PDB file of C-alpha atoms in Angstrom:
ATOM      1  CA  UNK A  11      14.479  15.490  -3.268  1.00 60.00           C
ATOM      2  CA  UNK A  12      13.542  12.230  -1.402  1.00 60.00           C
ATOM      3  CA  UNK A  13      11.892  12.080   1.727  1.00 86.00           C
ATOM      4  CA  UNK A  14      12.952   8.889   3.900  1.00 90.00           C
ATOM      5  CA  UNK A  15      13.022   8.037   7.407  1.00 91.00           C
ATOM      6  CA  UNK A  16      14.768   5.463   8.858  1.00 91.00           C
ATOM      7  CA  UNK A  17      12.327   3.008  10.912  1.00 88.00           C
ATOM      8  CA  UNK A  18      13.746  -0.024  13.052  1.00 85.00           C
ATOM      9  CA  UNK A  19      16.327  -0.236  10.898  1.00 89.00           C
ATOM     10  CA  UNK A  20      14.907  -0.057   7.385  1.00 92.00           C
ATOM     11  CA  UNK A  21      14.722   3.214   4.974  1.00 93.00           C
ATOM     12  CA  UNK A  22      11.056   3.904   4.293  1.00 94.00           C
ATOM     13  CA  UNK A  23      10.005   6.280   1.748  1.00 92.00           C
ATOM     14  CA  UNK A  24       7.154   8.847   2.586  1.00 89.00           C
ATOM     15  CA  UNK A  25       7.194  11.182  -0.118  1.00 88.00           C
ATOM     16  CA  UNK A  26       3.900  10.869  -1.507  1.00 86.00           C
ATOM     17  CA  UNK A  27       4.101  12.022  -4.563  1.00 87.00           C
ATOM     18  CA  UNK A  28       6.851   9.446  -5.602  1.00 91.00           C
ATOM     19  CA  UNK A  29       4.422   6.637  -5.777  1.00 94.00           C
ATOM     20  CA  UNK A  30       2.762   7.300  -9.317  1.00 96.00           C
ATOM     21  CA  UNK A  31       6.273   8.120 -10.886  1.00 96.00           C
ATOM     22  CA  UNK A  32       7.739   4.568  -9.461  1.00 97.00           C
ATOM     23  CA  UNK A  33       4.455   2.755 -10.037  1.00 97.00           C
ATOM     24  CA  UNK A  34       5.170   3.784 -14.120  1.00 98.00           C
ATOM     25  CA  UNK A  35       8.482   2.445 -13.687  1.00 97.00           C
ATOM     26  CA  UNK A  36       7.767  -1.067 -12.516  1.00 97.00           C
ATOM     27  CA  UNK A  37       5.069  -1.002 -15.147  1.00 97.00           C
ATOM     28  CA  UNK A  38       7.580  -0.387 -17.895  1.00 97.00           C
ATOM     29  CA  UNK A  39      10.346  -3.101 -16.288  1.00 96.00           C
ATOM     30  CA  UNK A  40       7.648  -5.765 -16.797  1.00 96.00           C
ATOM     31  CA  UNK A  41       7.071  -6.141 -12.988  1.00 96.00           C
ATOM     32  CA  UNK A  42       3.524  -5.806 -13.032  1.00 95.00           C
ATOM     33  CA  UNK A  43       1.955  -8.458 -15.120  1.00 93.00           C
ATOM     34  CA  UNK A  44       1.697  -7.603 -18.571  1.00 95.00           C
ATOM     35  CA  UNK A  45       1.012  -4.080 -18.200  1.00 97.00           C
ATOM     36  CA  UNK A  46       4.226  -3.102 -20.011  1.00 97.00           C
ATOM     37  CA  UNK A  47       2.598  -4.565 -23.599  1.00 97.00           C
ATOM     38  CA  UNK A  48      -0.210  -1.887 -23.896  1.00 98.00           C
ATOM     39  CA  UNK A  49       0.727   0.735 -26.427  1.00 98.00           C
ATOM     40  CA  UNK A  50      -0.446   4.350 -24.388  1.00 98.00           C
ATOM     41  CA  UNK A  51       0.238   5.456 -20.682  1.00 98.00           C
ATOM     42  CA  UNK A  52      -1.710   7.844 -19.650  1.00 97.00           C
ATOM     43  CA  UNK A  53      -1.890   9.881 -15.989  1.00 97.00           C
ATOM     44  CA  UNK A  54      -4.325  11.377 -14.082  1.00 96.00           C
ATOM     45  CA  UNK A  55      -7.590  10.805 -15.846  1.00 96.00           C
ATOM     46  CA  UNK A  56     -11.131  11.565 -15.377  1.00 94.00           C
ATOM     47  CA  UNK A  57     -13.563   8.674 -14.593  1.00 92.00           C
ATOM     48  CA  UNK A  58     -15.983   6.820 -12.213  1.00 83.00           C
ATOM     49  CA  UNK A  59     -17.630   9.127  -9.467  1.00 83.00           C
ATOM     50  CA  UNK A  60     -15.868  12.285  -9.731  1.00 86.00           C
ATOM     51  CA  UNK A  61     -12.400  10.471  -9.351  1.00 90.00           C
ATOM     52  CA  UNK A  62      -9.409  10.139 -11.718  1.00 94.00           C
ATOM     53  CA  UNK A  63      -7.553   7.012 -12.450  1.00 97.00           C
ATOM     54  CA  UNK A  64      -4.002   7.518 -11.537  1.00 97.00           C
ATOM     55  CA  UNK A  65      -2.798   5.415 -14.521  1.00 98.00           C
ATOM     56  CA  UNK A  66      -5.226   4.496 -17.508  1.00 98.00           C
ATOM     57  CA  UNK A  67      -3.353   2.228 -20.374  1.00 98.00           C
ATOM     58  CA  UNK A  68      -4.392   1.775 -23.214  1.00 98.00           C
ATOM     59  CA  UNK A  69      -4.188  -0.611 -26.673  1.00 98.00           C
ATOM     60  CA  UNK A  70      -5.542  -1.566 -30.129  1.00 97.00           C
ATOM     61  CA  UNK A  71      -6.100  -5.009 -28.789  1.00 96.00           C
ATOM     62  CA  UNK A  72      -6.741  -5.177 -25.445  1.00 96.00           C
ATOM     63  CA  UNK A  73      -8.299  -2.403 -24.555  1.00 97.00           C
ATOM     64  CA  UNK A  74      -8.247  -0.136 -21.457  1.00 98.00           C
ATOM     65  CA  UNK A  75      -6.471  -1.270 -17.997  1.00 98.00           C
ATOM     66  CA  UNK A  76      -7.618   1.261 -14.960  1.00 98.00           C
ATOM     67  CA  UNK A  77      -4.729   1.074 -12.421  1.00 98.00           C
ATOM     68  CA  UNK A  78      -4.667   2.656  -8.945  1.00 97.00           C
ATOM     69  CA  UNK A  79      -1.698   2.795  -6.961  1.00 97.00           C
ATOM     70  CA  UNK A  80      -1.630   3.037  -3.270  1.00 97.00           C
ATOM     71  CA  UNK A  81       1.438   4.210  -1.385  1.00 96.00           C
ATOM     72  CA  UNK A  82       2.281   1.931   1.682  1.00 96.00           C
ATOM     73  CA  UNK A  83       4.648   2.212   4.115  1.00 93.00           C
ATOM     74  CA  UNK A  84       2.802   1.024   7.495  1.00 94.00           C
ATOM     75  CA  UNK A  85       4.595  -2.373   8.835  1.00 94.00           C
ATOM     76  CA  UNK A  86       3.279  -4.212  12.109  1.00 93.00           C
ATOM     77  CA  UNK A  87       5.079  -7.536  11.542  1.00 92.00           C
ATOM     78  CA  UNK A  88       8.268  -8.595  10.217  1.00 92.00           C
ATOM     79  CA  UNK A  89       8.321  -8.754   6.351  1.00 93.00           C
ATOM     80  CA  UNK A  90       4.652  -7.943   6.153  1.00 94.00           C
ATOM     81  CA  UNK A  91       3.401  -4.583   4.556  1.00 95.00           C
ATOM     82  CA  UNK A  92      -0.351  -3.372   5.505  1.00 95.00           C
ATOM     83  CA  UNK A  93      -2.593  -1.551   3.904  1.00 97.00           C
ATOM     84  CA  UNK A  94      -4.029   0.912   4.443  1.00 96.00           C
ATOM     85  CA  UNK A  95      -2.999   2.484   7.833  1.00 95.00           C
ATOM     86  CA  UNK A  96      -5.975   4.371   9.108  1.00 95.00           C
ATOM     87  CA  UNK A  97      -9.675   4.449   7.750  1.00 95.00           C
ATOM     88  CA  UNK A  98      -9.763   5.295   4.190  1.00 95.00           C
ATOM     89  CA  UNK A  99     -13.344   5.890   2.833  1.00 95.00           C
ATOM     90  CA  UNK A 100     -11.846   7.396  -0.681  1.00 93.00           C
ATOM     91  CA  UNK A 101      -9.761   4.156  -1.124  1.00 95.00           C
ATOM     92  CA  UNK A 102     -12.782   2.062  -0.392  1.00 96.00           C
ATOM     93  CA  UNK A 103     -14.644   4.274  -3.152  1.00 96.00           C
ATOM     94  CA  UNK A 104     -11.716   3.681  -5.482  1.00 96.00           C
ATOM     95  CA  UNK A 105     -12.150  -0.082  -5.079  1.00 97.00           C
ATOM     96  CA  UNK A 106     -15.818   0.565  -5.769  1.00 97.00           C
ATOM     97  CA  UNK A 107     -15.370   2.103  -9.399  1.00 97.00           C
ATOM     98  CA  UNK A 108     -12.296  -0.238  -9.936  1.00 97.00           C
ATOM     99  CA  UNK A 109     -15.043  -2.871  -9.799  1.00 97.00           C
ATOM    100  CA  UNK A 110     -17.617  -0.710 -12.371  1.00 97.00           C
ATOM    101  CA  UNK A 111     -14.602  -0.479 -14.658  1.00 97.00           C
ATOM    102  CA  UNK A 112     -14.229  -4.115 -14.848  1.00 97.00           C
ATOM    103  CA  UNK A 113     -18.619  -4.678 -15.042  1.00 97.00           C
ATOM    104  CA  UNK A 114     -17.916  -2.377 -18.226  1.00 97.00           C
ATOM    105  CA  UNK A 115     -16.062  -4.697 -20.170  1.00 97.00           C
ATOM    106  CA  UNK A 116     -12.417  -3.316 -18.762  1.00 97.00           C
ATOM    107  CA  UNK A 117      -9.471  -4.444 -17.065  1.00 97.00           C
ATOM    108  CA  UNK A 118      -8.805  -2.794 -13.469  1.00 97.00           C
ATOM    109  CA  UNK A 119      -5.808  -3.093 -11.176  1.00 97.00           C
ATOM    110  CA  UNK A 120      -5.354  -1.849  -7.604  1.00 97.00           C
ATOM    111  CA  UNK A 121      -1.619  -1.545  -7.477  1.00 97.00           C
ATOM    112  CA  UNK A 122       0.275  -1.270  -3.968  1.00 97.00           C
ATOM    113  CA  UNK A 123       3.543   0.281  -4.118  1.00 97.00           C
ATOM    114  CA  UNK A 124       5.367  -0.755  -0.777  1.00 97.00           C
ATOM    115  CA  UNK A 125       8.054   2.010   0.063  1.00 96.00           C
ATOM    116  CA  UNK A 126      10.230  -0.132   2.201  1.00 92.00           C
ATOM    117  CA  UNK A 127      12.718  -3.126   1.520  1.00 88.00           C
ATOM    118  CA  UNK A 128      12.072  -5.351   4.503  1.00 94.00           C
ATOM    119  CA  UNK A 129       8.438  -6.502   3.726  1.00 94.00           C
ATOM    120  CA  UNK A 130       8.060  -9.590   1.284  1.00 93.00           C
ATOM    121  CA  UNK A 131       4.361  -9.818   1.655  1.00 94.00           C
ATOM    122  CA  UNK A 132       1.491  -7.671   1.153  1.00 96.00           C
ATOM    123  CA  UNK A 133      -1.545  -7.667   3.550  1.00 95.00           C
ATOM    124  CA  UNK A 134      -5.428  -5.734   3.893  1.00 96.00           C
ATOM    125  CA  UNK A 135      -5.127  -4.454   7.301  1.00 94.00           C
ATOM    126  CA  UNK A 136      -8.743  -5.393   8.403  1.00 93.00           C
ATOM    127  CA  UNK A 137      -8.436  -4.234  11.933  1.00 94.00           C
ATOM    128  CA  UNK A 138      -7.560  -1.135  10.998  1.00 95.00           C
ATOM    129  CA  UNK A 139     -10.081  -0.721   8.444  1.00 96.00           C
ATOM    130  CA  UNK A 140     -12.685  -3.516   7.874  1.00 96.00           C
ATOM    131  CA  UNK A 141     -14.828  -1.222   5.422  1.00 97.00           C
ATOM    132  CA  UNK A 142     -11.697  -0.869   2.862  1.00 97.00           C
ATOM    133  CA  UNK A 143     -11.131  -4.946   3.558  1.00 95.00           C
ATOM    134  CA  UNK A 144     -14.937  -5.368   2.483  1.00 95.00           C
ATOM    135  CA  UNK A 145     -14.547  -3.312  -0.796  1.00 97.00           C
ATOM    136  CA  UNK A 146     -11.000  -5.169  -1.162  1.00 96.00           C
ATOM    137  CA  UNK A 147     -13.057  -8.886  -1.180  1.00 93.00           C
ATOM    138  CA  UNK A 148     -15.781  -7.326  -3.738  1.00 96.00           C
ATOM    139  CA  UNK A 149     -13.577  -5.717  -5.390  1.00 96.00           C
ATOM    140  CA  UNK A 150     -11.558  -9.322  -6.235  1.00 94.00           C
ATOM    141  CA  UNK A 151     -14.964 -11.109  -6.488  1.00 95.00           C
ATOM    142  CA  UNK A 152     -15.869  -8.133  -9.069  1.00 96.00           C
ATOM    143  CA  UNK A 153     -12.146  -9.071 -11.474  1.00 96.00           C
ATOM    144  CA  UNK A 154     -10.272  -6.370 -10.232  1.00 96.00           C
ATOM    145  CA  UNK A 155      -6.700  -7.508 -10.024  1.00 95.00           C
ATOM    146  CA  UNK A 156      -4.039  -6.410  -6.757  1.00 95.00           C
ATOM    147  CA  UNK A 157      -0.638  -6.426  -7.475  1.00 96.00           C
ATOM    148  CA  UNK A 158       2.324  -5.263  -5.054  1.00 96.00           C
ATOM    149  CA  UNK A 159       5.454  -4.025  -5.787  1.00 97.00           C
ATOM    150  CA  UNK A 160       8.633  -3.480  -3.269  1.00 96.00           C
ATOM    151  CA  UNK A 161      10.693  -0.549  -3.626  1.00 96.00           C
ATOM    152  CA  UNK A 162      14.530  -0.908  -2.872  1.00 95.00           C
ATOM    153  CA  UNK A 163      15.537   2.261  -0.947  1.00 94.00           C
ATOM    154  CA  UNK A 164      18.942   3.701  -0.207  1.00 91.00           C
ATOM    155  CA  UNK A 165      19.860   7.527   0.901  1.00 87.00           C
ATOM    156  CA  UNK A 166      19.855   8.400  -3.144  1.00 88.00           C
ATOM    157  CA  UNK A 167      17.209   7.072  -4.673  1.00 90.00           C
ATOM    158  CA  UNK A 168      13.583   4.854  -4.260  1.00 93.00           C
ATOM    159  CA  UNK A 169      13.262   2.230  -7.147  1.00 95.00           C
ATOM    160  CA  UNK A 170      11.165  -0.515  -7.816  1.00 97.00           C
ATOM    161  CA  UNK A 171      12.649  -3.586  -6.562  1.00 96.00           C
ATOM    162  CA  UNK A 172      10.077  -6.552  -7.411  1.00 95.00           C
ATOM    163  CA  UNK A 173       6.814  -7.863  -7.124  1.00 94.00           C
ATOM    164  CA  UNK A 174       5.606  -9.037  -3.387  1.00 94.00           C
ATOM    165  CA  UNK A 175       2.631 -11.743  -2.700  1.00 90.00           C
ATOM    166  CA  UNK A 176      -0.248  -9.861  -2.052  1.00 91.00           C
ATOM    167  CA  UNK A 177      -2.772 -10.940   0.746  1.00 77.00           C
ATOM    168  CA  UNK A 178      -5.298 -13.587  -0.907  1.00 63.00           C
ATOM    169  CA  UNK A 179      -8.846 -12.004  -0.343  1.00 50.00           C
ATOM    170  CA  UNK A 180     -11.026 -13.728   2.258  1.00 42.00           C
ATOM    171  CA  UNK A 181     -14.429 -14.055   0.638  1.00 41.00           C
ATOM    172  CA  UNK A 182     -17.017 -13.278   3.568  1.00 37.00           C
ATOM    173  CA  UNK A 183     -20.790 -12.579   3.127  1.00 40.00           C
ATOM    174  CA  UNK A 184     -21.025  -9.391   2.005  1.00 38.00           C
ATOM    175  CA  UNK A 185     -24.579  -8.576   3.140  1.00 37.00           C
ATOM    176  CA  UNK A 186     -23.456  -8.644   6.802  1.00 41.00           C
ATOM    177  CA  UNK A 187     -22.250  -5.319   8.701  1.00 41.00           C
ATOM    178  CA  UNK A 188     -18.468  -4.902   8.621  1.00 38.00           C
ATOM    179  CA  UNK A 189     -17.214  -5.519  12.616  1.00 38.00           C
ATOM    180  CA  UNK A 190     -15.738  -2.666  14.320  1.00 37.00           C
ATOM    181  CA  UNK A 191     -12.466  -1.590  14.404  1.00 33.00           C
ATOM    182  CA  UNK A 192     -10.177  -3.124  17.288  1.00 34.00           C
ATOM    183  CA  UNK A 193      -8.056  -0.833  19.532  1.00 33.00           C
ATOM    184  CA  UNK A 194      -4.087  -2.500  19.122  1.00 32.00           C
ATOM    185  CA  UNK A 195      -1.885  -2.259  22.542  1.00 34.00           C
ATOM    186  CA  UNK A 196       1.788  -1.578  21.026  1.00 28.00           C
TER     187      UNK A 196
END
């Protein structure tokens, strides 16, 4: 069963539980680097500060790749996808170990899997959230890579589409206090 909503004109896919399953496809169609060549997939396992890695890869060769995949569905602009769309302290956090995987010798990938067909571009939403934006900076100063992949939607099925451009970090000193949130008028 999907779960889509229909939002100035474009399907967008909510179901949150999709993300994962079409995050693993676009891995395995080659849309996401070269994540397709390692040899194990594996879901859901235990790492970092009490978290689990939503998709840990594996291979003789080159080792372990941590990925995290964010669902995003929260558009502002036309063509641009944001994330994330409210304060998210746990997605910060998962930035955070992203970055320890990568200090331990391993390769780490936020992946953002945009649920809608209109957006060609991926952006941190740093109003919204400047503490996630400052772990998204470190996080890309630390090696972790960002990737973001657009879903093609109809009424019978959500699929990976492509890969999108994915904001380019701004690198900011990182010893100063984030700046408050701003209130948007709409």
């Amino acid at each position: 069963m999907l779960e889509i909503v229909e939002a100035n004109g474009t399907l967008v896919g909510i179901n949150t539980g999709l993300p994962n399953r079409i995050a693993e496809e676009a891995i395995a169609a080659a849309l996401v680097s070269d994540l397709h060549t390692y040899e194990t997939l594996r879901r859901e396992q235990k790492y970092g500060r009490n978290s689990r890695i939503d998709i840990l890869l594996s291979d003789p060769q080159k080792g372990l790749a941590y990925v995290e995949v964010k669902n995003v569905h929260f558009s502002r602009a036309e063509a641009l996808a944001e994330f994330p769309d409210s304060p998210t302290e746990r997605g910060a956090k998962h930035l955070d170990e992203l970055g320890d995987m990568v200090e331990a010798g391993h390769r780490a990938i936020m992946l953002y899997l945009v649920q809608r067909d209109d957006c060609s571009a991926l952006r941190i939403c740093r109003d919204l959230d400047p503490v996630y934006a400052r772990a998204f900076e470190r996080a890309a100063q630390r090696g972790v890579e960002a990737y973001a992949i657009r879903c093609a939607i109809s009424p019978f099925e959500i699929v990976p589409a492509g890969a999108m451009i994915v904001d380019e970090p701004v690198v900011a000193d990182l010893r100063k206090p984030p700046e408050t949130s701003k209130v948007l008028e709409w």
